[in-house]
Amino acid sequence: MEYRYLGNSGLKVSVLSLGSWITFEQATEIVQVALEAGINHFDVAESHSGGQGEIDLGLALRNQKGLRRSDFVVSTKVFWGGKGPNDRGLSRKHVFEGTVACLQRLQLDYVDVLYAQRPDPDTPMEEVVRAFNWCIDKGMSLYWGTSEWPAYMISEAMNIAKRLGLIAPITESPQYNMLNRERLEKEYAPMHDLYKLGICAWSPLASGLLTGKYNSGTVPSYSRLSIQNHPVISRLRQSFFSEEGQRKLEKIKKIGVCILVWQG
């Protein structure tokens, strides 16, 4: 397994990580296989299955015999924590309370990277930067990052952190795959040299589309899209088989043909 420094930091993470957007069975066994393959980075969020994703990951890590805290890197995200008026967003109140709840579900003393899962236009950027630094100062997290933030907001956070002598975000977590390339390759490109911003991409297979298993227009029983009574999965399934989704499938079929020709 190859390990790389995460952004402008001394933290080393495996080039592949294990996420848990939805809960998964045999979590202990899956985490064990990941560790044996050299994966040391595990990613989750307070919004994943209403917090159950963090509970499952925490249990799976504790079930690993001889595993030391220095052997793995855990990142989690705060933004969507519930339905109450202060249970979402990036106010100092929710960043603090959301992080405490994340640690309780994970049963960890701290996480390695704490993400602002989405930008919050309603909270002043200085409050956001100070909130994540406060969590770092209290030992709840070691670093912080952003996810799906526009480049200008990341720059604003960087500049505020510099002005106040605070810790800046070390990484951004965008969606990046063959169907979603513009933001990372164009919008974020100048920031890599300017800030040495790290990237932890999510959905590299476009939620399974790029595997080709949906090319026939049906949903295999073993696939994620076969899950019923899950609001996010239902929306994803509808989008895949919408007019736009069908255009994506046609692109994927052409990509598959190109790969076969190249291999041949």
Coordinates of C-alpha atoms in Angstrom, one line a residue:
M1 CA 0.0 0.0 0.0
E2 CA 1.2 3.5 -0.8
Y3 CA 0.9 6.2 1.8
R4 CA 0.9 9.9 1.2
Y5 CA 1.1 13.1 3.3
L6 CA -2.4 14.6 3.7
G7 CA -2.1 18.1 2.4
N8 CA 0.4 20.4 4.1
S9 CA 0.7 18.2 7.1
G10 CA 2.8 15.3 8.5
L11 CA -0.1 12.9 8.6
K12 CA 0.3 9.9 6.3
V13 CA -2.8 8.2 4.9
S14 CA -3.2 5.2 2.6
V15 CA -4.1 6.1 -1.0
L16 CA -7.2 4.1 -0.6
S17 CA -9.6 4.5 2.3
L18 CA -12.7 2.8 3.5
G19 CA -15.8 4.8 3.8
S20 CA -19.2 4.0 5.3
W21 CA -21.9 6.2 3.7
I22 CA -24.5 3.6 4.6
T23 CA -24.2 0.9 7.3
F24 CA -22.8 -2.4 6.2
E25 CA -23.0 -5.9 7.5
Q26 CA -19.8 -7.8 8.7
A27 CA -18.2 -4.4 9.5
T28 CA -15.6 -6.1 11.7
E29 CA -14.6 -8.4 8.9
I30 CA -14.5 -5.7 6.3
V31 CA -12.4 -3.4 8.4
Q32 CA -10.0 -6.4 9.2
V33 CA -9.6 -7.0 5.5
A34 CA -8.9 -3.3 4.8
L35 CA -6.3 -3.2 7.6
E36 CA -4.6 -6.3 6.2
A37 CA -4.4 -4.7 2.8
G38 CA -2.6 -1.7 4.3
I39 CA -5.6 0.7 4.5
N40 CA -5.2 2.9 7.5
H41 CA -7.8 5.7 6.7
F42 CA -11.4 5.2 7.6
D43 CA -14.0 7.9 6.8
V44 CA -17.5 8.5 8.1
A45 CA -19.9 11.4 9.0
E46 CA -22.5 12.3 11.6
S47 CA -25.1 12.2 8.8
H48 CA -24.3 8.6 7.6
S49 CA -27.3 6.5 8.5
G50 CA -28.2 8.9 11.2
G51 CA -25.0 8.2 13.1
Q52 CA -25.2 4.5 12.8
G53 CA -22.2 4.5 10.4
E54 CA -20.0 5.9 13.2
I55 CA -21.3 3.4 15.7
D56 CA -20.5 0.5 13.3
L57 CA -17.1 1.8 12.5
G58 CA -16.2 2.3 16.1
L59 CA -17.3 -1.2 17.0
A60 CA -15.4 -2.7 14.1
L61 CA -12.1 -0.9 15.1
R62 CA -12.4 -2.0 18.7
N63 CA -12.9 -5.6 17.6
Q64 CA -9.5 -5.7 15.9
K65 CA -7.1 -7.6 18.1
G66 CA -3.8 -5.8 18.8
L67 CA -4.9 -2.6 16.9
R68 CA -3.2 0.5 18.3
R69 CA -4.7 4.0 17.9
S70 CA -1.6 5.0 16.0
D71 CA -2.4 2.3 13.4
F72 CA -5.4 4.0 11.9
V73 CA -6.7 7.4 10.9
V74 CA -10.4 8.3 11.3
S75 CA -12.1 11.2 9.7
T76 CA -15.6 12.3 10.4
K77 CA -17.8 15.2 9.3
V78 CA -20.3 17.6 10.9
F79 CA -23.0 19.5 9.2
W80 CA -26.3 17.5 9.2
G81 CA -26.8 16.3 12.8
G82 CA -30.6 16.3 13.2
K83 CA -33.8 18.2 12.6
G84 CA -33.5 20.9 15.4
P85 CA -32.7 24.5 14.5
N86 CA -29.1 24.1 15.9
D87 CA -28.6 20.5 14.8
R88 CA -27.1 21.4 11.4
G89 CA -24.8 23.9 9.9
L90 CA -21.4 25.1 11.0
S91 CA -22.2 27.4 13.9
R92 CA -19.8 27.1 16.8
K93 CA -22.6 25.4 18.8
H94 CA -23.2 22.7 16.3
V95 CA -19.5 22.1 15.4
F96 CA -18.9 21.6 19.1
E97 CA -22.0 19.5 20.0
G98 CA -21.8 17.6 16.7
T99 CA -18.2 16.6 17.3
V100 CA -18.9 15.5 20.9
A101 CA -21.7 13.3 19.6
C102 CA -19.5 11.9 16.8
L103 CA -16.8 10.9 19.4
Q104 CA -19.4 9.3 21.6
R105 CA -20.7 7.2 18.7
L106 CA -17.2 6.2 17.6
Q107 CA -16.1 5.7 21.2
L108 CA -12.9 7.5 20.5
D109 CA -11.1 10.2 22.4
Y110 CA -10.4 12.1 19.2
V111 CA -10.6 11.9 15.4
D112 CA -7.7 12.6 13.2
V113 CA -9.5 14.8 10.7
L114 CA -12.8 16.7 11.3
Y115 CA -14.5 17.9 8.2
A116 CA -17.0 20.7 7.6
Q117 CA -19.2 18.5 5.4
R118 CA -20.7 21.4 3.4
P119 CA -20.2 25.2 3.2
D120 CA -22.5 27.2 5.5
P121 CA -23.3 30.6 4.0
D122 CA -25.3 31.5 7.1
T123 CA -22.4 31.4 9.5
P124 CA -19.6 33.9 9.4
M125 CA -16.4 32.3 8.2
E126 CA -14.4 33.5 11.1
E127 CA -16.8 31.7 13.4
V128 CA -16.4 28.5 11.4
V129 CA -12.6 28.7 11.5
R130 CA -12.5 29.4 15.2
A131 CA -15.0 26.6 15.9
F132 CA -12.8 24.0 14.2
N133 CA -9.7 25.4 15.8
W134 CA -11.4 25.2 19.2
C135 CA -12.1 21.5 18.7
I136 CA -8.4 21.0 17.8
D137 CA -7.3 23.0 20.9
K138 CA -9.5 20.8 23.1
G139 CA -8.0 17.6 21.7
M140 CA -11.1 16.5 19.9
S141 CA -9.5 16.5 16.5
L142 CA -5.9 16.8 15.2
Y143 CA -6.7 18.5 11.8
W144 CA -9.7 19.9 10.0
G145 CA -10.8 20.0 6.4
T146 CA -13.7 20.9 4.1
S147 CA -16.0 18.9 1.8
E148 CA -17.7 20.2 -1.4
W149 CA -16.7 23.8 -0.6
P150 CA -16.3 26.2 -3.5
A151 CA -12.7 27.3 -4.0
Y152 CA -13.4 31.0 -3.0
M153 CA -14.7 29.8 0.4
I154 CA -11.7 27.6 1.0
S155 CA -9.5 30.6 0.2
E156 CA -11.4 32.8 2.6
A157 CA -11.0 30.2 5.4
M158 CA -7.2 30.0 4.6
N159 CA -6.8 33.8 4.7
I160 CA -8.7 34.1 8.0
A161 CA -6.7 31.4 9.6
K162 CA -3.5 33.1 8.5
R163 CA -4.6 36.5 9.8
L164 CA -5.6 35.1 13.2
G165 CA -2.7 32.7 13.5
L166 CA -5.0 29.7 13.5
I167 CA -4.8 26.3 11.9
A168 CA -6.1 26.2 8.3
P169 CA -7.9 23.3 6.6
I170 CA -5.4 20.8 5.3
T171 CA -7.7 18.9 2.8
E172 CA -10.9 19.1 0.7
S173 CA -13.1 16.1 0.1
P174 CA -14.9 16.5 -3.3
Q175 CA -16.8 14.0 -5.4
Y176 CA -14.3 13.0 -8.1
N177 CA -14.7 10.3 -10.8
M178 CA -14.9 10.0 -14.6
L179 CA -18.3 11.7 -14.6
N180 CA -17.4 14.5 -12.2
R181 CA -14.1 16.1 -13.0
E182 CA -14.6 19.8 -13.4
R183 CA -14.3 21.0 -9.9
L184 CA -11.2 19.2 -8.9
E185 CA -9.3 19.5 -12.1
K186 CA -10.1 23.1 -12.8
E187 CA -11.5 25.0 -9.8
Y188 CA -9.2 23.4 -7.2
A189 CA -6.1 23.0 -9.4
P190 CA -4.6 26.4 -8.5
M191 CA -5.1 25.8 -4.8
H192 CA -2.8 22.8 -4.7
D193 CA 0.2 24.9 -5.4
L194 CA -1.0 27.9 -3.5
Y195 CA -2.0 26.2 -0.2
K196 CA -0.7 22.6 -0.7
L197 CA -4.3 21.6 -0.2
G198 CA -4.8 17.8 0.1
I199 CA -7.6 15.9 -1.6
C200 CA -9.6 13.0 -0.3
A201 CA -12.1 12.2 -3.1
W202 CA -15.4 10.5 -2.5
S203 CA -17.5 8.4 -4.9
P204 CA -14.7 7.4 -7.2
L205 CA -17.0 4.9 -8.9
A206 CA -20.0 7.3 -9.1
S207 CA -22.0 5.3 -6.5
G208 CA -21.3 2.1 -8.5
L209 CA -22.3 3.5 -12.0
L210 CA -18.8 3.1 -13.3
T211 CA -18.7 -0.6 -12.5
G212 CA -21.1 -1.2 -15.4
K213 CA -23.5 -3.2 -13.2
Y214 CA -26.4 -0.8 -14.1
N215 CA -25.7 -0.7 -17.8
S216 CA -28.6 -3.1 -18.5
G217 CA -31.0 -0.6 -17.0
T218 CA -31.9 -2.9 -14.1
V219 CA -30.9 -2.9 -10.4
P220 CA -29.0 -6.0 -9.3
S221 CA -30.3 -7.4 -6.0
Y222 CA -26.8 -7.2 -4.5
S223 CA -26.3 -3.6 -5.3
R224 CA -26.6 -0.5 -3.1
L225 CA -29.5 0.8 -5.2
S226 CA -31.6 -2.3 -4.3
I227 CA -31.9 -1.0 -0.7
Q228 CA -35.5 -0.1 0.0
N229 CA -37.0 2.5 2.4
H230 CA -33.9 4.7 2.5
P231 CA -34.6 8.3 1.4
V232 CA -31.1 9.0 0.0
I233 CA -30.9 5.7 -1.9
S234 CA -34.4 6.3 -3.3
R235 CA -33.4 9.7 -4.6
L236 CA -30.2 8.3 -6.0
R237 CA -32.0 5.4 -7.7
Q238 CA -34.5 7.9 -9.3
S239 CA -31.7 10.1 -10.5
F240 CA -29.8 7.2 -12.1
F241 CA -32.8 6.2 -14.2
S242 CA -33.9 9.7 -15.1
E243 CA -33.1 11.2 -18.5
E244 CA -29.8 12.6 -17.2
G245 CA -29.0 9.3 -15.6
Q246 CA -29.6 7.4 -18.9
R247 CA -27.1 9.8 -20.6
K248 CA -24.5 8.9 -18.0
L249 CA -25.1 5.2 -18.6
E250 CA -24.6 5.7 -22.3
K251 CA -21.3 7.4 -21.6
I252 CA -20.2 4.6 -19.3
K253 CA -21.0 2.0 -22.0
K254 CA -18.8 3.9 -24.4
I255 CA -16.0 4.1 -21.8
G256 CA -16.3 0.3 -21.3
V257 CA -16.0 -0.3 -25.1
C258 CA -12.9 2.0 -25.2
I259 CA -11.3 0.0 -22.3
L260 CA -12.0 -3.3 -24.1
V261 CA -10.5 -2.1 -27.3
W262 CA -7.4 -0.7 -25.5
Q263 CA -6.9 -4.0 -23.6
G264 CA -7.4 -6.0 -26.8

